[in-house]
mmCIF file with all atom_site columns, C-alpha atoms in Angstrom:
data_model
loop_
_atom_site.group_PDB
_atom_site.id
_atom_site.type_symbol
_atom_site.label_atom_id
_atom_site.label_alt_id
_atom_site.label_comp_id
_atom_site.label_asym_id
_atom_site.label_entity_id
_atom_site.label_seq_id
_atom_site.pdbx_PDB_ins_code
_atom_site.Cartn_x
_atom_site.Cartn_y
_atom_site.Cartn_z
_atom_site.occupancy
_atom_site.B_iso_or_equiv
_atom_site.pdbx_formal_charge
_atom_site.auth_seq_id
_atom_site.auth_comp_id
_atom_site.auth_asym_id
_atom_site.auth_atom_id
_atom_site.pdbx_PDB_model_num
ATOM 1   C CA . MET A 1 1   ? -40.773 27.696 -3.438  1.00 0.00 ? 16  MET A CA 1
ATOM 2   C CA . ARG A 1 2   ? -40.123 25.038 -0.381  1.00 0.00 ? 17  ARG A CA 1
ATOM 3   C CA . PHE A 1 3   ? -39.968 22.732 -2.524  1.00 0.00 ? 18  PHE A CA 1
ATOM 4   C CA . LEU A 1 4   ? -37.438 25.139 -4.406  1.00 0.00 ? 19  LEU A CA 1
ATOM 5   C CA . PHE A 1 5   ? -35.085 24.707 -0.736  1.00 0.00 ? 20  PHE A CA 1
ATOM 6   C CA . ILE A 1 6   ? -35.779 21.803 -0.819  1.00 0.00 ? 21  ILE A CA 1
ATOM 7   C CA . ALA A 1 7   ? -33.857 21.051 -3.662  1.00 0.00 ? 22  ALA A CA 1
ATOM 8   C CA . LEU A 1 8   ? -31.155 23.158 -3.225  1.00 0.00 ? 23  LEU A CA 1
ATOM 9   C CA . GLY A 1 9   ? -30.662 21.907 -0.307  1.00 0.00 ? 24  GLY A CA 1
ATOM 10  C CA . CYS A 1 10  ? -29.716 17.864 -1.289  1.00 0.00 ? 25  CYS A CA 1
ATOM 11  C CA . VAL A 1 11  ? -27.766 19.665 -4.049  1.00 0.00 ? 26  VAL A CA 1
ATOM 12  C CA . LEU A 1 12  ? -25.598 21.843 -1.455  1.00 0.00 ? 27  LEU A CA 1
ATOM 13  C CA . ILE A 1 13  ? -25.333 17.928 0.467   1.00 0.00 ? 28  ILE A CA 1
ATOM 14  C CA . THR A 1 14  ? -24.481 15.282 -2.487  1.00 0.00 ? 29  THR A CA 1
ATOM 15  C CA . GLY A 1 15  ? -22.908 18.061 -4.439  1.00 0.00 ? 30  GLY A CA 1
ATOM 16  C CA . CYS A 1 16  ? -18.819 16.734 -2.879  1.00 0.00 ? 31  CYS A CA 1
ATOM 17  C CA . SER A 1 17  ? -19.961 13.175 -4.171  1.00 0.00 ? 32  SER A CA 1
ATOM 18  C CA . ARG A 1 18  ? -20.742 14.713 -7.711  1.00 0.00 ? 33  ARG A CA 1
ATOM 19  C CA . SER A 1 19  ? -17.520 16.508 -8.010  1.00 0.00 ? 34  SER A CA 1
ATOM 20  C CA . GLY A 1 20  ? -16.359 14.584 -10.744 1.00 0.00 ? 35  GLY A CA 1
ATOM 21  C CA . LEU A 1 21  ? -13.448 12.454 -9.163  1.00 0.00 ? 36  LEU A CA 1
ATOM 22  C CA . HIS A 1 22  ? -13.090 9.104  -9.557  1.00 0.00 ? 37  HIS A CA 1
ATOM 23  C CA . PRO A 1 23  ? -10.621 7.171  -6.325  1.00 0.00 ? 38  PRO A CA 1
ATOM 24  C CA . VAL A 1 24  ? -7.512  5.574  -7.364  1.00 0.00 ? 39  VAL A CA 1
ATOM 25  C CA . THR A 1 25  ? -5.559  3.282  -5.645  1.00 0.00 ? 40  THR A CA 1
ATOM 26  C CA . GLY A 1 26  ? -3.127  1.133  -5.870  1.00 0.00 ? 41  GLY A CA 1
ATOM 27  C CA . VAL A 1 27  ? 0.182   -0.794 -4.874  1.00 0.00 ? 42  VAL A CA 1
ATOM 28  C CA . VAL A 1 28  ? 3.252   -0.202 -6.306  1.00 0.00 ? 43  VAL A CA 1
ATOM 29  C CA . LEU A 1 29  ? 6.149   -2.353 -7.165  1.00 0.00 ? 44  LEU A CA 1
ATOM 30  C CA . LEU A 1 30  ? 9.823   -2.778 -8.600  1.00 0.00 ? 45  LEU A CA 1
ATOM 31  C CA . ASP A 1 31  ? 10.626  -6.319 -9.220  1.00 0.00 ? 46  ASP A CA 1
ATOM 32  C CA . GLY A 1 32  ? 7.598   -7.548 -7.590  1.00 0.00 ? 47  GLY A CA 1
ATOM 33  C CA . GLN A 1 33  ? 8.713   -5.967 -4.281  1.00 0.00 ? 48  GLN A CA 1
ATOM 34  C CA . PRO A 1 34  ? 6.484   -2.329 -2.244  1.00 0.00 ? 49  PRO A CA 1
ATOM 35  C CA . VAL A 1 35  ? 7.420   0.306  -2.801  1.00 0.00 ? 50  VAL A CA 1
ATOM 36  C CA . ALA A 1 36  ? 7.926   2.743  0.032   1.00 0.00 ? 51  ALA A CA 1
ATOM 37  C CA . ASN A 1 37  ? 7.456   5.918  0.584   1.00 0.00 ? 52  ASN A CA 1
ATOM 38  C CA . ALA A 1 38  ? 7.864   7.372  -2.475  1.00 0.00 ? 53  ALA A CA 1
ATOM 39  C CA . ALA A 1 39  ? 5.783   10.203 -4.374  1.00 0.00 ? 54  ALA A CA 1
ATOM 40  C CA . LEU A 1 40  ? 3.625   9.354  -7.494  1.00 0.00 ? 55  LEU A CA 1
ATOM 41  C CA . GLN A 1 41  ? 2.380   12.612 -10.125 1.00 0.00 ? 56  GLN A CA 1
ATOM 42  C CA . PHE A 1 42  ? -0.260  11.683 -11.815 1.00 0.00 ? 57  PHE A CA 1
ATOM 43  C CA . VAL A 1 43  ? -0.338  13.903 -14.491 1.00 0.00 ? 58  VAL A CA 1
ATOM 44  C CA . PRO A 1 44  ? -3.059  14.294 -17.548 1.00 0.00 ? 59  PRO A CA 1
ATOM 45  C CA . GLN A 1 45  ? -2.397  13.881 -21.514 1.00 0.00 ? 60  GLN A CA 1
ATOM 46  C CA . GLU A 1 46  ? -4.778  16.017 -22.062 1.00 0.00 ? 61  GLU A CA 1
ATOM 47  C CA . ALA A 1 47  ? -6.311  19.365 -20.150 1.00 0.00 ? 62  ALA A CA 1
ATOM 48  C CA . GLY A 1 48  ? -6.490  19.315 -16.149 1.00 0.00 ? 63  GLY A CA 1
ATOM 49  C CA . GLN A 1 49  ? -4.791  19.371 -13.431 1.00 0.00 ? 64  GLN A CA 1
ATOM 50  C CA . ASP A 1 50  ? -2.368  16.967 -11.950 1.00 0.00 ? 65  ASP A CA 1
ATOM 51  C CA . ALA A 1 51  ? -3.385  15.005 -8.618  1.00 0.00 ? 66  ALA A CA 1
ATOM 52  C CA . THR A 1 52  ? -0.752  12.765 -6.116  1.00 0.00 ? 67  THR A CA 1
ATOM 53  C CA . GLY A 1 53  ? -0.400  10.635 -4.226  1.00 0.00 ? 68  GLY A CA 1
ATOM 54  C CA . ALA A 1 54  ? 2.538   9.100  -1.649  1.00 0.00 ? 69  ALA A CA 1
ATOM 55  C CA . THR A 1 55  ? 3.416   5.422  -0.606  1.00 0.00 ? 70  THR A CA 1
ATOM 56  C CA . ASP A 1 56  ? 3.562   3.480  3.013   1.00 0.00 ? 71  ASP A CA 1
ATOM 57  C CA . ALA A 1 57  ? 4.859   0.913  3.590   1.00 0.00 ? 72  ALA A CA 1
ATOM 58  C CA . GLN A 1 58  ? 4.051   -1.902 2.409   1.00 0.00 ? 73  GLN A CA 1
ATOM 59  C CA . GLY A 1 59  ? 3.726   0.292  -1.372  1.00 0.00 ? 74  GLY A CA 1
ATOM 60  C CA . ASN A 1 60  ? -0.477  1.211  -1.043  1.00 0.00 ? 75  ASN A CA 1
ATOM 61  C CA . PHE A 1 61  ? -0.675  4.454  -1.927  1.00 0.00 ? 76  PHE A CA 1
ATOM 62  C CA . ALA A 1 62  ? -4.116  6.802  -2.258  1.00 0.00 ? 77  ALA A CA 1
ATOM 63  C CA . ILE A 1 63  ? -4.200  9.456  -4.963  1.00 0.00 ? 78  ILE A CA 1
ATOM 64  C CA . SER A 1 64  ? -5.439  13.470 -3.878  1.00 0.00 ? 79  SER A CA 1
ATOM 65  C CA . THR A 1 65  ? -6.226  16.534 -6.580  1.00 0.00 ? 80  THR A CA 1
ATOM 66  C CA . ASN A 1 66  ? -8.270  18.640 -4.363  1.00 0.00 ? 81  ASN A CA 1
ATOM 67  C CA . GLU A 1 67  ? -8.539  16.842 -1.182  1.00 0.00 ? 82  GLU A CA 1
ATOM 68  C CA . PRO A 1 68  ? -7.058  13.676 0.991   1.00 0.00 ? 83  PRO A CA 1
ATOM 69  C CA . ARG A 1 69  ? -7.936  10.648 -1.179  1.00 0.00 ? 84  ARG A CA 1
ATOM 70  C CA . ASP A 1 70  ? -10.029 12.632 -3.513  1.00 0.00 ? 85  ASP A CA 1
ATOM 71  C CA . GLY A 1 71  ? -9.527  10.560 -6.285  1.00 0.00 ? 86  GLY A CA 1
ATOM 72  C CA . VAL A 1 72  ? -8.448  11.958 -10.496 1.00 0.00 ? 87  VAL A CA 1
ATOM 73  C CA . LYS A 1 73  ? -11.152 12.936 -12.471 1.00 0.00 ? 88  LYS A CA 1
ATOM 74  C CA . ALA A 1 74  ? -11.914 10.901 -16.373 1.00 0.00 ? 89  ALA A CA 1
ATOM 75  C CA . GLY A 1 75  ? -8.675  10.734 -19.039 1.00 0.00 ? 90  GLY A CA 1
ATOM 76  C CA . LYS A 1 76  ? -5.510  9.656  -19.646 1.00 0.00 ? 91  LYS A CA 1
ATOM 77  C CA . TYR A 1 77  ? -2.550  10.270 -17.163 1.00 0.00 ? 92  TYR A CA 1
ATOM 78  C CA . LYS A 1 78  ? 1.047   8.841  -17.057 1.00 0.00 ? 93  LYS A CA 1
ATOM 79  C CA . VAL A 1 79  ? 2.464   7.934  -14.349 1.00 0.00 ? 94  VAL A CA 1
ATOM 80  C CA . VAL A 1 80  ? 5.424   9.791  -12.727 1.00 0.00 ? 95  VAL A CA 1
ATOM 81  C CA . ILE A 1 81  ? 7.082   8.160  -9.649  1.00 0.00 ? 96  ILE A CA 1
ATOM 82  C CA . THR A 1 82  ? 10.003  9.426  -6.977  1.00 0.00 ? 97  THR A CA 1
ATOM 83  C CA . PRO A 1 83  ? 11.654  7.877  -4.344  1.00 0.00 ? 98  PRO A CA 1
ATOM 84  C CA . ARG A 1 84  ? 12.061  9.825  -1.102  1.00 0.00 ? 99  ARG A CA 1
ATOM 85  C CA . SER A 1 85  ? 15.237  9.920  -0.285  1.00 0.00 ? 100 SER A CA 1
ATOM 86  C CA . THR A 1 86  ? 16.071  7.225  2.665   1.00 0.00 ? 101 THR A CA 1
ATOM 87  C CA . ALA A 1 87  ? 19.991  8.510  3.646   1.00 0.00 ? 102 ALA A CA 1
ATOM 88  C CA . PRO A 1 88  ? 20.004  8.278  7.651   1.00 0.00 ? 103 PRO A CA 1
ATOM 89  C CA . LEU A 1 89  ? 20.397  11.769 9.412   1.00 0.00 ? 104 LEU A CA 1
ATOM 90  C CA . GLN A 1 90  ? 24.706  12.476 9.721   1.00 0.00 ? 105 GLN A CA 1
ATOM 91  C CA . LYS A 1 91  ? 25.427  13.382 13.735  1.00 0.00 ? 106 LYS A CA 1
ATOM 92  C CA . PHE A 1 92  ? 28.123  16.652 14.021  1.00 0.00 ? 107 PHE A CA 1
ATOM 93  C CA . ALA A 1 93  ? 30.098  16.436 17.172  1.00 0.00 ? 108 ALA A CA 1
ATOM 94  C CA . SER A 1 94  ? 29.745  20.697 16.857  1.00 0.00 ? 109 SER A CA 1
ATOM 95  C CA . ALA A 1 95  ? 27.156  23.890 14.620  1.00 0.00 ? 110 ALA A CA 1
ATOM 96  C CA . ASP A 1 96  ? 30.628  24.864 13.410  1.00 0.00 ? 111 ASP A CA 1
ATOM 97  C CA . GLU A 1 97  ? 31.482  20.896 12.097  1.00 0.00 ? 112 GLU A CA 1
ATOM 98  C CA . ALA A 1 98  ? 28.057  20.348 10.579  1.00 0.00 ? 113 ALA A CA 1
ATOM 99  C CA . MET A 1 99  ? 28.318  24.024 9.003   1.00 0.00 ? 114 MET A CA 1
ATOM 100 C CA . LYS A 1 100 ? 31.470  22.894 7.504   1.00 0.00 ? 115 LYS A CA 1
ATOM 101 C CA . ALA A 1 101 ? 30.051  20.040 5.961   1.00 0.00 ? 116 ALA A CA 1
ATOM 102 C CA . ALA A 1 102 ? 26.998  22.088 4.858   1.00 0.00 ? 117 ALA A CA 1
ATOM 103 C CA . ALA A 1 103 ? 30.027  23.869 2.453   1.00 0.00 ? 118 ALA A CA 1
ATOM 104 C CA . ARG A 1 104 ? 31.349  20.757 1.089   1.00 0.00 ? 119 ARG A CA 1
ATOM 105 C CA . PRO A 1 105 ? 29.979  20.441 -2.341  1.00 0.00 ? 120 PRO A CA 1
ATOM 106 C CA . GLN A 1 106 ? 27.749  15.950 -1.601  1.00 0.00 ? 121 GLN A CA 1
ATOM 107 C CA . PRO A 1 107 ? 27.294  13.546 -4.336  1.00 0.00 ? 122 PRO A CA 1
ATOM 108 C CA . PRO A 1 108 ? 23.435  12.693 -4.814  1.00 0.00 ? 123 PRO A CA 1
ATOM 109 C CA . PRO A 1 109 ? 23.290  9.492  -3.563  1.00 0.00 ? 124 PRO A CA 1
ATOM 110 C CA . PRO A 1 110 ? 23.257  6.324  -6.238  1.00 0.00 ? 125 PRO A CA 1
ATOM 111 C CA . SER A 1 111 ? 19.893  5.535  -6.484  1.00 0.00 ? 126 SER A CA 1
ATOM 112 C CA . THR A 1 112 ? 19.531  2.081  -7.348  1.00 0.00 ? 127 THR A CA 1
ATOM 113 C CA . PHE A 1 113 ? 15.559  3.250  -8.793  1.00 0.00 ? 128 PHE A CA 1
ATOM 114 C CA . PRO A 1 114 ? 15.639  3.341  -12.626 1.00 0.00 ? 129 PRO A CA 1
ATOM 115 C CA . GLN A 1 115 ? 15.354  6.671  -13.602 1.00 0.00 ? 130 GLN A CA 1
ATOM 116 C CA . LYS A 1 116 ? 12.901  6.034  -16.957 1.00 0.00 ? 131 LYS A CA 1
ATOM 117 C CA . TYR A 1 117 ? 9.645   6.477  -14.122 1.00 0.00 ? 132 TYR A CA 1
ATOM 118 C CA . THR A 1 118 ? 10.577  9.698  -11.893 1.00 0.00 ? 133 THR A CA 1
ATOM 119 C CA . ARG A 1 119 ? 10.504  11.650 -15.591 1.00 0.00 ? 134 ARG A CA 1
ATOM 120 C CA . PRO A 1 120 ? 6.676   12.745 -17.510 1.00 0.00 ? 135 PRO A CA 1
ATOM 121 C CA . ASP A 1 121 ? 8.711   12.738 -20.618 1.00 0.00 ? 136 ASP A CA 1
ATOM 122 C CA . GLN A 1 122 ? 10.146  9.712  -19.927 1.00 0.00 ? 137 GLN A CA 1
ATOM 123 C CA . THR A 1 123 ? 7.184   7.243  -18.430 1.00 0.00 ? 138 THR A CA 1
ATOM 124 C CA . PRO A 1 124 ? 5.856   4.568  -19.677 1.00 0.00 ? 139 PRO A CA 1
ATOM 125 C CA . LEU A 1 125 ? 3.341   3.850  -16.916 1.00 0.00 ? 140 LEU A CA 1
ATOM 126 C CA . LEU A 1 126 ? -0.406  5.292  -18.081 1.00 0.00 ? 141 LEU A CA 1
ATOM 127 C CA . VAL A 1 127 ? -3.844  4.612  -16.606 1.00 0.00 ? 142 VAL A CA 1
ATOM 128 C CA . GLU A 1 128 ? -7.256  5.725  -18.171 1.00 0.00 ? 143 GLU A CA 1
ATOM 129 C CA . VAL A 1 129 ? -9.773  6.642  -15.504 1.00 0.00 ? 144 VAL A CA 1
ATOM 130 C CA . PRO A 1 130 ? -11.921 5.395  -14.596 1.00 0.00 ? 145 PRO A CA 1
ATOM 131 C CA . MET A 1 131 ? -10.170 2.012  -14.066 1.00 0.00 ? 146 MET A CA 1
ATOM 132 C CA . LYS A 1 132 ? -12.231 -0.954 -14.954 1.00 0.00 ? 147 LYS A CA 1
ATOM 133 C CA . GLU A 1 133 ? -10.549 -2.467 -11.243 1.00 0.00 ? 148 GLU A CA 1
ATOM 134 C CA . LYS A 1 134 ? -10.659 -1.139 -7.628  1.00 0.00 ? 149 LYS A CA 1
ATOM 135 C CA . SER A 1 135 ? -6.996  -0.682 -7.265  1.00 0.00 ? 150 SER A CA 1
ATOM 136 C CA . VAL A 1 136 ? -3.862  -0.069 -10.186 1.00 0.00 ? 151 VAL A CA 1
ATOM 137 C CA . ARG A 1 137 ? -0.992  -2.120 -9.936  1.00 0.00 ? 152 ARG A CA 1
ATOM 138 C CA . LEU A 1 138 ? 2.314   -0.582 -10.869 1.00 0.00 ? 153 LEU A CA 1
ATOM 139 C CA . GLU A 1 139 ? 4.554   -2.959 -11.512 1.00 0.00 ? 154 GLU A CA 1
ATOM 140 C CA . LEU A 1 140 ? 7.727   -1.232 -12.284 1.00 0.00 ? 155 LEU A CA 1
ATOM 141 C CA . THR A 1 141 ? 10.908  -3.326 -13.761 1.00 0.00 ? 156 THR A CA 1
ATOM 142 C CA . SER A 1 142 ? 14.396  -2.847 -12.603 1.00 0.00 ? 157 SER A CA 1
ATOM 143 C CA . ASN A 1 143 ? 16.159  -2.769 -16.256 1.00 0.00 ? 158 ASN A CA 1
#
């Protein structure tokens, strides 16, 4: 009986490391330059759960499924990358002026980010997990 409790304790303690998830880290570059503050989505090509991440100022990222930086299950994933808006906040002289501006239709700001990377049905980016390398380098091009 004592052995059963010890064995059960070992399973409970090491259970998190046997989650079946593989760490995925890397960098996103557009024409050789880091892509800062972008959202990443790993879309499984078979049954599975999406995983997400975000790039820092240097384009580095770590992917999460359930908890920060826990990784993804083995499989093939399409990678979708969406830049976050960096438009400066507008300042208004009064609340009335702000309300009038909010009521006017605003065209979306022009994006220089290639749209093919922002949709799962168009992205050419594919990552297979577990990876052969320690991290993945996602090199995007403008054209």
